[in-house]
Amino acid sequence: MPYNAKPAEKTVDAVMSDLDPARPAPMHPVLDAVEMHMTVPLYRWPKYATMGTPDYKRRQEFLMADHLKKLPPPGTIDTSAKDLLLSTMFMHKMAQIQQIIQRQGSAANDDPRYTYLYDDMRFKRNIFYWRNFRMNDLPPEIITHIFRIAVWSTSTPAEGTHIRLLLTSVCAKWRRLMIEDCTLWSAIWFRDPPPYERSLEWFKRAGGAPLDIRINEHDADWKSKDDDWRYKEDDHRFTTEQMEELMDTLFVKVSQIRMLVLVVDNWPPALVVLDKLQDAAYAGKTINMERLEIHRMGQPFVWLGPGRAPAVLFGGQTRALKYLCLSGIHIDWNATPLSNLSTIDLRKIAMNVAPTLNRFREVLLACPRLQKLSLDGAGPQLSARKPDHVPIHLPHLKVLIIGGFSMLYSCYILSQFKAPNVRDLTLMNLTGEDYTTTIAVITARYKELRLLTLYAVNISPTEVGTKAMVRFLYAMPYLSYLRIASMKWHVVEAFNEDPREYGLGRDMVTQLFPQNRLVLCPKLQTIEFQQMSGTKIAEWAARRKELGAPLRKAYVNSPYVSKVTAEEADMIQQVVCLFIAPLGSTTPEERALATCDRYGETI
């Protein structure tokens, strides 16, 4: 039967009868609802069978709406006995699947189709389970607590907004309880077009709660009355007057603002925000902001010239600030106290207005518990190194991002500090010259590394470049997650080199590996890629498997799924399970590695 043909409808029992624990994998078939079979290659599954895709979400919403149309409204007809029976049946099926996965071990754990089957049973269970739960009989404070869990457990701000709108639309009681709880409205994302009626209504509902505010000038969903808003960028670029009016409204509660994230096109609206924050502090208002992000998305590295004095951040009231991100914008570095930060994220700042080397080092010294340092085309001004120069020790730094620098400047930056406990390293946009020296400089610095991202990093294809990469990788014995994009293939191939040919590990035992040779990064289990050849990824993963260090999962970023052909997807699937990584979210493996030590224990 062709993979897209519609088979005869099967009952759940008929499908589950195939789940015989004694039956060897692959089981067949798995999902009656999505009409697929275990023997069909993953890339030939219907789009709605792939979790994380819009088609999958639409399918779930359709099935839920279809069931709601067929079932009587709660309270009109007593269907509790039938609902309970169906819910229990699907719960029993879920337990059966879990038992099968446990009995079949890694073969089942690595096969996404078991996960899809389990999720399908869980979805069916939930359709009936909620009808038996008499939620409105709970005390109001318990219902409110449940609402908070539902709203704040979402993975993206957009999803949180959607959940709040849904909960206020269920019934009068739920709407009243939602609106009365000011904490549910304290995260406000200005995504609606001017004059921001919805966002300002939420601002009002938030009352005296701490506020998390996002203002994004660009949004593909914005439309004007003629339905052409998205194409008229000038129509929704903030002017100085528009931003002043919005800030005056918001800064009535400036002492309540805990987080402010601003994304704008041009200088004027960004400067208005910095000036308004400074003026508020000078006027005697308390600034309690813990996180500030200002992104100027226009032409990078452009500054306004000497005619304007930069603002003192918060007028100097930075005692609560923990997270600072400035992109394409600068402040008065010398007059702004910066200490005890957990995150410093600087991007695309012209060298003329960057902090001096002395000031940069002062800030690092004042942030002994710094956890994330991101320098993307922004760093301290060049200065002659002092004879007594000593790298600053950052023992708590876990995430390091370096990008957009020349080779000499990248080495200059990396010489300013030492961070032996970095677990997540990103090197990006290091092109235009050979960065082999940069790789050599950081070799053996990050022995605790778990996640490595290489995005457009130019390493010489010569023997010298390969040797530098091999030594670099050899010093990362716990690396488990690799993210690559726009990389020359000879750099990726270095992972499969024999380190003994480069004078490394000659005295180490090799019997654990099939070919009696050492493998670089033996704990590497997950790869995430984009803008890379799917065929080469499959061949590379196959070689890792031959060497005795197989991958468990491969991810392709959702915007680049269409770049992977059906044939390439099939090749990858034959070696390692292929998944889609939704844009803007982290994978489960990435989240787990960020919080576990080398032995898998939570830290």
Coordinates of C-alpha atoms in Angstrom, one line a residue:
M1 CA 0.0 0.0 0.0
P2 CA 1.4 3.5 -0.9
Y3 CA 2.4 5.5 2.2
N4 CA -0.2 8.2 1.4
A5 CA -3.1 5.8 0.7
K6 CA -5.9 5.7 3.3
P7 CA -6.2 2.3 4.9
A8 CA -9.3 0.9 6.4
E9 CA -10.1 2.4 9.8
K10 CA -8.8 0.3 12.7
T11 CA -10.0 0.2 16.2
V12 CA -7.6 1.1 19.0
D13 CA -7.7 -2.5 20.3
A14 CA -6.8 -3.7 16.8
V15 CA -3.8 -1.4 16.7
M16 CA -2.7 -2.2 20.2
S17 CA -3.0 -5.9 19.6
D18 CA 0.1 -5.5 17.5
L19 CA 2.0 -4.2 20.5
D20 CA 3.0 -7.6 21.7
P21 CA 6.1 -7.3 24.0
A22 CA 7.4 -10.6 22.7
R23 CA 7.2 -9.4 19.1
P24 CA 10.6 -8.2 17.8
A25 CA 10.9 -4.6 16.6
P26 CA 9.8 -3.0 14.4
M27 CA 6.2 -3.2 15.5
H28 CA 3.5 -2.9 12.8
P29 CA 1.4 -0.8 12.5
V30 CA 1.7 1.9 15.1
L31 CA -0.9 4.7 14.6
D32 CA -4.4 4.2 13.4
A33 CA -5.1 7.8 13.8
V34 CA -2.3 9.0 11.6
E35 CA -2.3 6.1 9.2
M36 CA 1.3 5.1 9.2
H37 CA 3.3 1.9 9.4
M38 CA 6.6 1.1 11.1
T39 CA 8.1 -0.2 7.8
V40 CA 7.6 3.1 6.1
P41 CA 10.7 5.4 6.1
L42 CA 10.3 8.4 8.4
Y43 CA 10.6 10.9 5.6
R44 CA 7.6 9.4 3.9
W45 CA 5.3 9.8 6.9
P46 CA 2.4 12.3 6.5
K47 CA 3.5 15.8 7.6
Y48 CA 1.0 15.8 10.4
A49 CA 2.7 12.8 12.0
T50 CA 5.8 14.8 12.7
M51 CA 5.7 16.3 16.2
G52 CA 6.6 20.0 16.4
T53 CA 5.3 20.8 12.9
P54 CA 2.3 23.1 12.2
D55 CA 0.5 20.2 10.5
Y56 CA 0.8 18.1 13.7
K57 CA -0.6 20.9 15.8
R58 CA -3.5 21.5 13.3
R59 CA -4.3 17.8 13.4
Q60 CA -4.5 17.7 17.2
E61 CA -6.7 20.8 17.2
F62 CA -9.0 19.3 14.5
L63 CA -9.4 16.1 16.4
M64 CA -10.2 18.0 19.6
A65 CA -12.7 20.2 17.9
D66 CA -14.3 17.2 16.2
H67 CA -14.7 15.4 19.5
L68 CA -16.2 18.5 21.1
K69 CA -18.8 18.8 18.4
K70 CA -19.9 15.2 18.9
L71 CA -19.9 15.1 22.7
P72 CA -22.7 16.8 24.7
P73 CA -21.8 19.9 26.7
P74 CA -20.6 19.1 30.3
G75 CA -23.6 18.9 32.7
T76 CA -26.3 18.3 30.1
I77 CA -26.0 14.5 29.8
D78 CA -24.3 12.2 32.3
T79 CA -21.5 10.6 30.3
S80 CA -19.1 10.3 33.2
A81 CA -19.2 6.5 33.3
K82 CA -18.4 6.2 29.6
D83 CA -15.8 9.0 29.7
L84 CA -14.1 7.4 32.7
L85 CA -14.0 4.0 30.9
L86 CA -12.4 5.4 27.7
S87 CA -9.9 7.5 29.7
T88 CA -8.9 4.5 31.7
M89 CA -8.5 2.4 28.6
F90 CA -6.2 4.8 26.9
M91 CA -4.2 5.2 30.2
H92 CA -3.8 1.4 30.2
K93 CA -2.5 1.5 26.6
M94 CA 0.0 4.2 27.6
A95 CA 1.3 1.9 30.4
Q96 CA 1.5 -0.9 27.8
I97 CA 3.7 1.2 25.6
Q98 CA 6.0 2.1 28.4
Q99 CA 6.4 -1.5 29.3
I100 CA 7.3 -2.3 25.7
I101 CA 9.9 0.5 25.6
Q102 CA 11.4 -0.8 28.8
R103 CA 11.6 -4.4 27.5
Q104 CA 13.1 -3.5 24.1
G105 CA 15.6 -1.1 25.6
S106 CA 17.6 1.3 23.5
A107 CA 16.1 0.1 20.2
A108 CA 12.7 1.5 21.4
N109 CA 14.1 4.6 23.1
D110 CA 15.9 5.6 19.9
D111 CA 12.8 5.1 17.7
P112 CA 10.6 8.2 17.5
R113 CA 7.6 6.2 16.4
Y114 CA 7.1 4.7 19.9
T115 CA 7.0 8.3 21.2
Y116 CA 4.4 9.2 18.6
L117 CA 2.2 6.3 19.5
Y118 CA 2.5 7.2 23.2
D119 CA 1.6 10.8 22.5
D120 CA -1.4 9.7 20.4
M121 CA -2.8 7.6 23.2
R122 CA -2.2 10.4 25.7
F123 CA -4.0 12.8 23.5
K124 CA -7.0 10.5 23.2
R125 CA -7.0 9.9 27.0
N126 CA -7.1 13.7 27.7
I127 CA -10.1 14.2 25.4
F128 CA -12.2 12.2 27.9
Y129 CA -10.2 12.7 31.1
W130 CA -11.0 16.4 31.3
R131 CA -14.8 15.8 31.2
N132 CA -14.6 13.9 34.5
F133 CA -12.6 16.6 36.3
R134 CA -15.0 18.9 38.2
M135 CA -12.7 21.8 38.3
N136 CA -15.2 24.5 39.1
D137 CA -15.9 22.7 42.4
L138 CA -12.4 23.5 43.6
P139 CA -11.8 26.5 45.8
P140 CA -11.0 29.7 43.9
E141 CA -7.5 29.9 45.1
I142 CA -6.7 26.4 43.8
I143 CA -8.2 27.2 40.4
T144 CA -6.1 30.4 40.3
H145 CA -3.0 28.4 41.1
I146 CA -3.8 25.9 38.3
F147 CA -4.2 28.9 35.9
R148 CA -0.8 30.2 36.9
I149 CA 0.8 26.8 36.2
A150 CA -0.9 26.7 32.8
V151 CA 0.2 30.2 31.8
W152 CA 3.8 30.1 33.1
S153 CA 4.7 26.6 32.0
T154 CA 4.6 27.6 28.3
S155 CA 7.8 27.5 26.3
T156 CA 7.4 30.8 24.4
P157 CA 5.9 34.2 25.1
A158 CA 3.5 33.8 22.2
E159 CA 2.2 30.6 23.6
G160 CA 1.7 32.2 27.0
T161 CA -0.3 34.9 25.4
H162 CA -2.5 32.4 23.6
I163 CA -3.2 30.4 26.8
R164 CA -4.3 33.5 28.7
L165 CA -6.7 34.4 25.9
L166 CA -8.1 30.9 25.9
L167 CA -8.6 30.7 29.7
T168 CA -10.5 34.0 29.8
S169 CA -12.9 32.7 27.1
V170 CA -14.1 29.5 28.8
C171 CA -16.8 30.8 31.1
A172 CA -17.7 33.9 33.3
K173 CA -16.2 32.3 36.4
W174 CA -12.8 31.6 34.8
R175 CA -12.7 35.1 33.2
R176 CA -13.4 36.7 36.6
L177 CA -10.7 34.6 38.4
M178 CA -8.2 35.3 35.6
I179 CA -8.7 39.1 35.6
E180 CA -8.6 39.3 39.4
D181 CA -5.2 37.7 39.5
C182 CA -2.8 40.5 38.5
T183 CA 0.3 38.2 38.3
L184 CA -1.3 36.5 35.2
W185 CA -1.0 39.7 33.3
S186 CA 2.4 40.8 34.3
A187 CA 4.2 39.4 31.2
I188 CA 3.2 41.8 28.4
W189 CA 4.4 41.4 24.8
F190 CA 3.5 44.4 22.7
R191 CA 2.7 42.5 19.5
D192 CA -0.6 44.2 18.7
P193 CA -0.3 47.2 16.4
P194 CA -0.5 50.8 17.7
P195 CA -2.2 52.1 19.8
Y196 CA -1.6 48.8 21.7
E197 CA -5.1 48.5 23.2
R198 CA -4.7 44.9 24.2
S199 CA -1.3 45.3 25.7
L200 CA -2.2 48.4 27.6
E201 CA -5.3 46.6 29.0
W202 CA -3.0 43.9 30.3
F203 CA -0.7 46.5 31.7
K204 CA -3.8 47.9 33.6
R205 CA -4.8 44.4 34.8
A206 CA -1.3 43.7 36.1
G207 CA -1.9 46.2 39.0
G208 CA 1.1 46.2 41.3
A209 CA 2.7 43.0 40.1
P210 CA 6.3 42.9 38.9
L211 CA 6.3 43.5 35.1
D212 CA 8.1 41.7 32.3
I213 CA 7.7 43.8 29.1
R214 CA 8.7 43.0 25.5
I215 CA 8.4 45.6 22.7
N216 CA 9.1 44.2 19.3
E217 CA 8.9 46.7 16.4
H218 CA 8.9 44.0 13.7
D219 CA 6.2 41.4 13.7
A220 CA 5.0 39.5 10.7
D221 CA 1.5 39.3 12.1
W222 CA 1.0 43.0 12.3
K223 CA -1.5 44.3 9.6
S224 CA -3.0 47.6 8.9
K225 CA -6.7 48.1 8.0
D226 CA -5.9 47.6 4.4
D227 CA -4.2 44.3 5.3
D228 CA -0.9 45.6 4.1
W229 CA 0.8 46.4 7.4
R230 CA 3.5 43.8 7.1
Y231 CA 4.8 45.2 3.8
K232 CA 4.9 48.9 5.0
E233 CA 7.8 48.8 7.4
D234 CA 7.9 52.6 7.7
D235 CA 4.3 52.6 8.9
H236 CA 5.3 50.9 12.2
R237 CA 8.8 52.2 12.8
F238 CA 8.8 54.0 16.1
T239 CA 9.4 57.7 15.9
T240 CA 10.8 59.6 18.8
E241 CA 7.4 61.0 19.7
Q242 CA 5.7 57.5 19.6
M243 CA 8.3 55.9 21.8
E244 CA 8.2 58.9 24.3
E245 CA 4.4 58.5 24.5
L246 CA 4.6 54.8 25.1
M247 CA 7.4 55.1 27.7
D248 CA 5.6 57.8 29.6
T249 CA 2.6 55.4 29.9
L250 CA 4.7 52.5 31.0
F251 CA 7.1 54.3 33.3
V252 CA 4.2 55.3 35.6
K253 CA 5.1 51.8 37.0
V254 CA 8.8 52.0 36.3
S255 CA 9.7 50.7 39.8
Q256 CA 7.6 47.5 39.0
I257 CA 9.4 46.7 35.7
R258 CA 11.5 43.6 36.3
M259 CA 12.4 43.0 32.7
L260 CA 12.4 45.1 29.6
V261 CA 13.2 43.8 26.1
L262 CA 13.2 46.3 23.3
V263 CA 13.7 45.5 19.6
V264 CA 13.7 48.6 17.3
D265 CA 15.1 49.5 13.9
N266 CA 16.7 52.9 14.4
W267 CA 18.6 55.0 17.0
P268 CA 15.9 57.5 18.1
P269 CA 13.5 55.1 19.8
A270 CA 16.4 53.2 21.5
L271 CA 17.9 56.4 22.8
V272 CA 14.5 57.6 24.1
V273 CA 14.3 54.5 26.3
L274 CA 17.8 55.0 27.7
D275 CA 17.1 58.7 28.3
K276 CA 13.7 58.0 30.0
L277 CA 15.3 55.5 32.3
Q278 CA 18.0 57.9 33.2
D279 CA 15.5 60.7 33.8
A280 CA 13.3 58.6 35.9
A281 CA 16.2 57.7 38.2
Y282 CA 17.3 61.4 38.4
A283 CA 13.7 62.3 39.3
G284 CA 13.9 60.1 42.4
K285 CA 12.1 57.0 41.1
T286 CA 13.4 53.6 42.1
I287 CA 14.7 51.3 39.4
N288 CA 14.4 47.6 40.2
M289 CA 15.0 46.2 36.7
E290 CA 16.8 42.9 36.8
R291 CA 17.0 42.3 33.0
L292 CA 17.5 44.8 30.2
E293 CA 17.8 44.0 26.5
I294 CA 17.9 46.7 23.8
H295 CA 18.4 45.6 20.2
R296 CA 18.9 48.1 17.5
M297 CA 18.4 46.1 14.3
G298 CA 19.5 48.7 11.8
Q299 CA 22.9 49.0 10.2
P300 CA 25.5 47.6 12.7
F301 CA 28.6 49.4 14.1
V302 CA 27.1 52.9 13.3
W303 CA 27.3 55.5 16.1
L304 CA 25.9 59.0 16.3
G305 CA 29.2 60.8 16.5
P306 CA 30.5 63.2 19.2
G307 CA 27.5 65.5 19.4
R308 CA 25.6 63.4 22.0
A309 CA 26.6 62.2 25.4
P310 CA 25.7 58.6 26.1
A311 CA 23.2 57.8 28.9
V312 CA 24.1 56.6 32.3
L313 CA 22.2 53.4 32.6
F314 CA 19.3 53.7 35.1
G315 CA 21.0 56.9 36.3
G316 CA 23.4 54.6 38.1
Q317 CA 20.6 52.6 39.9
T318 CA 21.9 49.2 38.6
R319 CA 22.1 47.4 41.9
A320 CA 19.2 45.0 40.9
L321 CA 20.5 44.4 37.3
K322 CA 21.6 40.8 36.6
Y323 CA 21.1 40.5 32.8
L324 CA 22.4 43.1 30.4
C325 CA 22.2 42.8 26.6
L326 CA 23.0 45.7 24.3
S327 CA 23.0 45.2 20.6
G328 CA 24.0 48.1 18.3
I329 CA 23.6 50.6 21.2
H330 CA 26.0 51.8 23.9
I331 CA 25.9 53.5 27.2
D332 CA 28.3 55.6 29.3
W333 CA 30.5 52.7 30.4
N334 CA 32.6 54.6 32.9
A335 CA 29.7 56.3 34.8
T336 CA 27.5 53.2 34.9
P337 CA 28.1 50.9 37.8
L338 CA 28.0 47.3 36.6
S339 CA 28.6 44.6 39.1
N340 CA 27.2 41.2 40.1
L341 CA 25.8 40.5 36.7
S342 CA 25.0 36.9 35.7
T343 CA 24.9 37.7 31.9
I344 CA 26.8 40.2 29.8
D345 CA 25.7 40.1 26.1
L346 CA 27.2 42.8 23.8
R347 CA 26.6 42.8 20.0
K348 CA 27.5 45.0 17.1
I349 CA 28.9 48.0 19.0
A350 CA 31.3 50.4 17.2
M351 CA 34.8 50.3 18.6
N352 CA 34.7 54.1 19.1
V353 CA 32.1 53.8 21.8
A354 CA 33.0 50.4 23.3
P355 CA 34.3 50.2 26.8
T356 CA 38.1 50.6 27.3
L357 CA 40.1 47.5 28.1
N358 CA 40.5 48.7 31.7
R359 CA 36.8 49.3 32.2
F360 CA 36.0 46.0 30.6
R361 CA 38.3 44.2 33.0
E362 CA 36.8 46.1 35.9
V363 CA 33.3 44.9 35.0
L364 CA 34.5 41.3 34.7
L365 CA 36.3 41.6 38.1
A366 CA 33.1 43.0 39.6
C367 CA 31.0 40.1 38.3
P368 CA 32.7 37.1 40.0
R369 CA 29.6 34.9 39.5
L370 CA 29.2 35.7 35.8
Q371 CA 27.4 32.8 34.1
K372 CA 27.1 33.9 30.5
L373 CA 29.5 36.1 28.4
S374 CA 28.5 36.8 24.8
L375 CA 30.6 39.0 22.6
D376 CA 29.4 39.2 19.0
G377 CA 31.1 42.0 17.1
A378 CA 31.5 43.9 20.4
G379 CA 34.3 44.0 22.9
P380 CA 36.8 46.3 24.6
Q381 CA 38.8 48.8 22.7
L382 CA 42.3 47.8 21.7
S383 CA 44.9 48.7 24.2
A384 CA 48.5 47.7 24.8
R385 CA 48.7 44.8 27.2
K386 CA 50.2 45.7 30.5
P387 CA 53.3 43.8 31.6
D388 CA 51.5 42.5 34.7
H389 CA 48.5 41.4 32.7
V390 CA 46.8 38.5 34.4
P391 CA 43.7 36.7 32.9
I392 CA 40.6 37.3 35.1
H393 CA 39.3 34.1 36.7
L394 CA 35.6 33.4 36.0
P395 CA 34.9 30.1 37.7
H396 CA 31.2 30.3 37.3
L397 CA 31.1 31.1 33.6
K398 CA 29.1 28.3 31.9
V399 CA 28.2 29.9 28.5
L400 CA 30.7 31.6 26.2
I401 CA 29.9 33.1 22.8
I402 CA 32.6 34.7 20.6
G403 CA 31.9 35.9 17.1
G404 CA 32.4 38.5 14.4
F405 CA 36.0 39.3 15.2
S406 CA 39.3 39.2 13.4
M407 CA 41.7 36.4 14.3
L408 CA 44.0 38.7 16.2
Y409 CA 41.2 40.4 18.1
S410 CA 39.6 37.1 19.0
C411 CA 42.9 36.0 20.6
Y412 CA 43.1 39.4 22.3
I413 CA 39.6 38.9 23.8
L414 CA 40.2 35.4 24.9
S415 CA 43.4 36.4 26.7
Q416 CA 41.5 38.6 29.1
F417 CA 40.0 35.8 31.1
K418 CA 40.1 32.2 32.0
A419 CA 36.9 30.1 32.5
P420 CA 37.7 26.5 33.1
N421 CA 34.1 25.5 33.8
V422 CA 32.5 26.6 30.5
R423 CA 30.0 24.0 29.4
D424 CA 28.5 25.7 26.3
L425 CA 30.9 27.3 23.7
T426 CA 29.9 29.1 20.5
L427 CA 32.3 30.2 17.9
M428 CA 30.5 32.0 15.0
N429 CA 31.1 34.3 12.0
L430 CA 34.8 33.9 12.2
T431 CA 35.5 34.2 8.4
G432 CA 37.7 36.1 6.0
E433 CA 41.0 34.7 7.3
D434 CA 42.4 31.5 8.9
Y435 CA 41.4 31.1 12.5
T436 CA 43.6 28.1 13.2
T437 CA 45.6 30.2 15.7
T438 CA 42.4 31.0 17.6
I439 CA 41.6 27.3 17.9
A440 CA 45.1 26.6 19.2
V441 CA 44.8 29.4 21.8
I442 CA 41.7 27.9 23.4
T443 CA 42.7 24.3 23.1
A444 CA 42.5 22.5 26.5
R445 CA 40.8 25.5 28.1
Y446 CA 37.3 24.0 28.3
K447 CA 37.7 20.4 29.5
E448 CA 34.2 20.5 31.0
L449 CA 32.5 21.4 27.7
R450 CA 29.3 19.6 26.8
L451 CA 27.8 21.8 24.0
L452 CA 29.8 23.1 21.1
T453 CA 28.5 25.4 18.3
L454 CA 30.5 26.1 15.2
Y455 CA 28.8 28.5 12.8
A456 CA 30.8 29.8 9.8
V457 CA 34.3 29.3 11.4
N458 CA 37.2 29.2 8.9
I459 CA 39.9 26.7 9.7
S460 CA 42.7 26.0 7.3
P461 CA 42.3 22.7 5.3
T462 CA 46.0 22.1 5.6
E463 CA 47.7 19.5 7.9
V464 CA 48.3 22.3 10.4
G465 CA 44.6 23.2 10.5
T466 CA 43.6 19.6 10.9
K467 CA 46.1 19.0 13.7
A468 CA 44.9 22.1 15.5
M469 CA 41.2 20.8 15.3
V470 CA 42.2 17.3 16.5
R471 CA 44.0 18.7 19.5
F472 CA 41.1 21.0 20.2
L473 CA 38.6 18.2 20.2
Y474 CA 40.9 15.8 22.0
A475 CA 40.7 18.1 25.0
M476 CA 36.9 17.9 25.2
P477 CA 36.3 14.4 26.5
Y478 CA 32.7 15.1 27.7
L479 CA 31.4 16.8 24.6
S480 CA 27.9 15.4 24.0
Y481 CA 26.1 17.9 21.8
L482 CA 27.4 19.4 18.5
R483 CA 25.7 22.2 16.6
I484 CA 27.1 23.1 13.2
A485 CA 26.1 25.4 10.4
S486 CA 27.8 26.8 7.3
M487 CA 31.0 24.8 8.0
K488 CA 33.6 23.6 5.5
W489 CA 33.4 19.8 5.6
H490 CA 37.1 19.2 6.4
V491 CA 36.5 20.8 9.8
V492 CA 33.6 18.3 10.6
E493 CA 35.7 15.4 9.3
A494 CA 38.3 16.2 12.0
F495 CA 35.9 14.6 14.5
N496 CA 36.6 11.2 12.9
E497 CA 40.4 11.5 12.8
D498 CA 42.6 9.1 14.8
P499 CA 44.3 11.2 17.5
R500 CA 47.2 8.8 17.8
E501 CA 48.3 9.9 14.3
Y502 CA 48.8 13.4 15.8
G503 CA 50.8 12.2 18.8
L504 CA 47.8 12.0 21.2
G505 CA 46.6 9.2 23.5
R506 CA 49.3 6.7 22.5
D507 CA 49.3 5.2 26.0
M508 CA 45.5 4.9 26.3
V509 CA 43.6 1.6 26.1
T510 CA 41.7 1.2 22.8
Q511 CA 40.0 -2.2 23.3
L512 CA 36.6 -0.5 24.0
F513 CA 36.4 0.6 20.3
P514 CA 35.6 -1.8 17.4
Q515 CA 38.7 -0.8 15.4
N516 CA 41.0 -0.7 18.3
R517 CA 41.6 3.0 17.9
L518 CA 40.7 6.1 19.9
V519 CA 37.7 8.2 19.0
L520 CA 37.6 11.9 19.5
C521 CA 34.7 13.1 21.7
P522 CA 33.5 9.6 22.5
K523 CA 30.5 10.9 24.4
L524 CA 29.1 12.8 21.5
Q525 CA 25.5 11.6 21.0
T526 CA 23.5 14.5 19.5
I527 CA 24.2 16.6 16.4
E528 CA 22.1 19.6 15.2
F529 CA 22.8 21.0 11.8
Q530 CA 21.6 23.5 9.2
Q531 CA 23.0 24.6 5.8
M532 CA 25.0 21.4 5.6
S533 CA 24.8 18.5 3.2
G534 CA 22.4 15.9 4.4
T535 CA 24.4 13.2 2.5
K536 CA 27.6 14.1 4.2
I537 CA 25.9 14.2 7.6
A538 CA 24.7 10.7 7.0
E539 CA 28.1 9.5 5.9
W540 CA 29.8 11.2 8.8
A541 CA 27.3 9.6 11.3
A542 CA 27.8 6.2 9.7
R543 CA 31.6 6.6 10.3
R544 CA 31.0 7.5 13.9
K545 CA 29.0 4.3 14.3
E546 CA 31.7 2.2 12.7
L547 CA 34.2 3.7 15.1
G548 CA 32.1 2.6 18.1
A549 CA 30.8 6.1 19.0
P550 CA 27.3 6.2 17.4
L551 CA 25.0 9.2 17.6
R552 CA 21.6 8.8 19.2
K553 CA 19.8 11.8 17.6
A554 CA 20.2 14.3 14.8
Y555 CA 18.3 17.5 14.6
V556 CA 17.7 19.8 11.7
N557 CA 16.5 23.3 12.4
S558 CA 12.9 23.8 11.3
P559 CA 13.6 26.6 8.7
Y560 CA 16.0 24.3 6.9
V561 CA 13.9 21.1 6.8
S562 CA 13.0 21.8 3.2
K563 CA 16.7 21.9 2.3
V564 CA 17.0 18.2 3.3
T565 CA 15.8 16.0 0.5
A566 CA 13.8 12.8 1.0
E567 CA 16.7 10.7 -0.1
E568 CA 19.0 12.5 2.4
A569 CA 16.5 12.2 5.2
D570 CA 16.3 8.4 4.5
M571 CA 20.1 8.1 4.5
I572 CA 20.3 9.8 7.9
Q573 CA 17.4 7.8 9.3
Q574 CA 19.3 4.6 8.5
V575 CA 22.1 5.7 10.8
V576 CA 20.5 7.9 13.4
C577 CA 17.0 9.1 14.3
L578 CA 16.3 12.5 12.6
F579 CA 14.2 15.1 14.4
I580 CA 13.1 18.7 13.8
A581 CA 14.4 21.3 16.2
P582 CA 11.8 24.2 16.3
L583 CA 13.3 27.6 15.8
G584 CA 14.0 29.5 18.9
S585 CA 13.6 26.7 21.4
T586 CA 16.1 24.3 22.9
T587 CA 16.1 20.6 22.5
P588 CA 15.6 18.2 25.5
E589 CA 19.2 17.0 25.2
E590 CA 20.5 20.6 25.2
R591 CA 18.5 21.5 28.3
A592 CA 19.6 18.3 30.1
L593 CA 23.3 18.8 29.4
A594 CA 23.1 22.4 30.7
T595 CA 22.1 21.2 34.1
C596 CA 24.0 17.9 34.6
D597 CA 27.6 17.1 35.5
R598 CA 29.9 14.7 33.6
Y599 CA 28.2 11.8 35.5
G600 CA 24.7 12.8 34.6
E601 CA 23.9 14.2 38.1
T602 CA 21.9 17.4 38.3
I603 CA 24.1 20.4 39.3

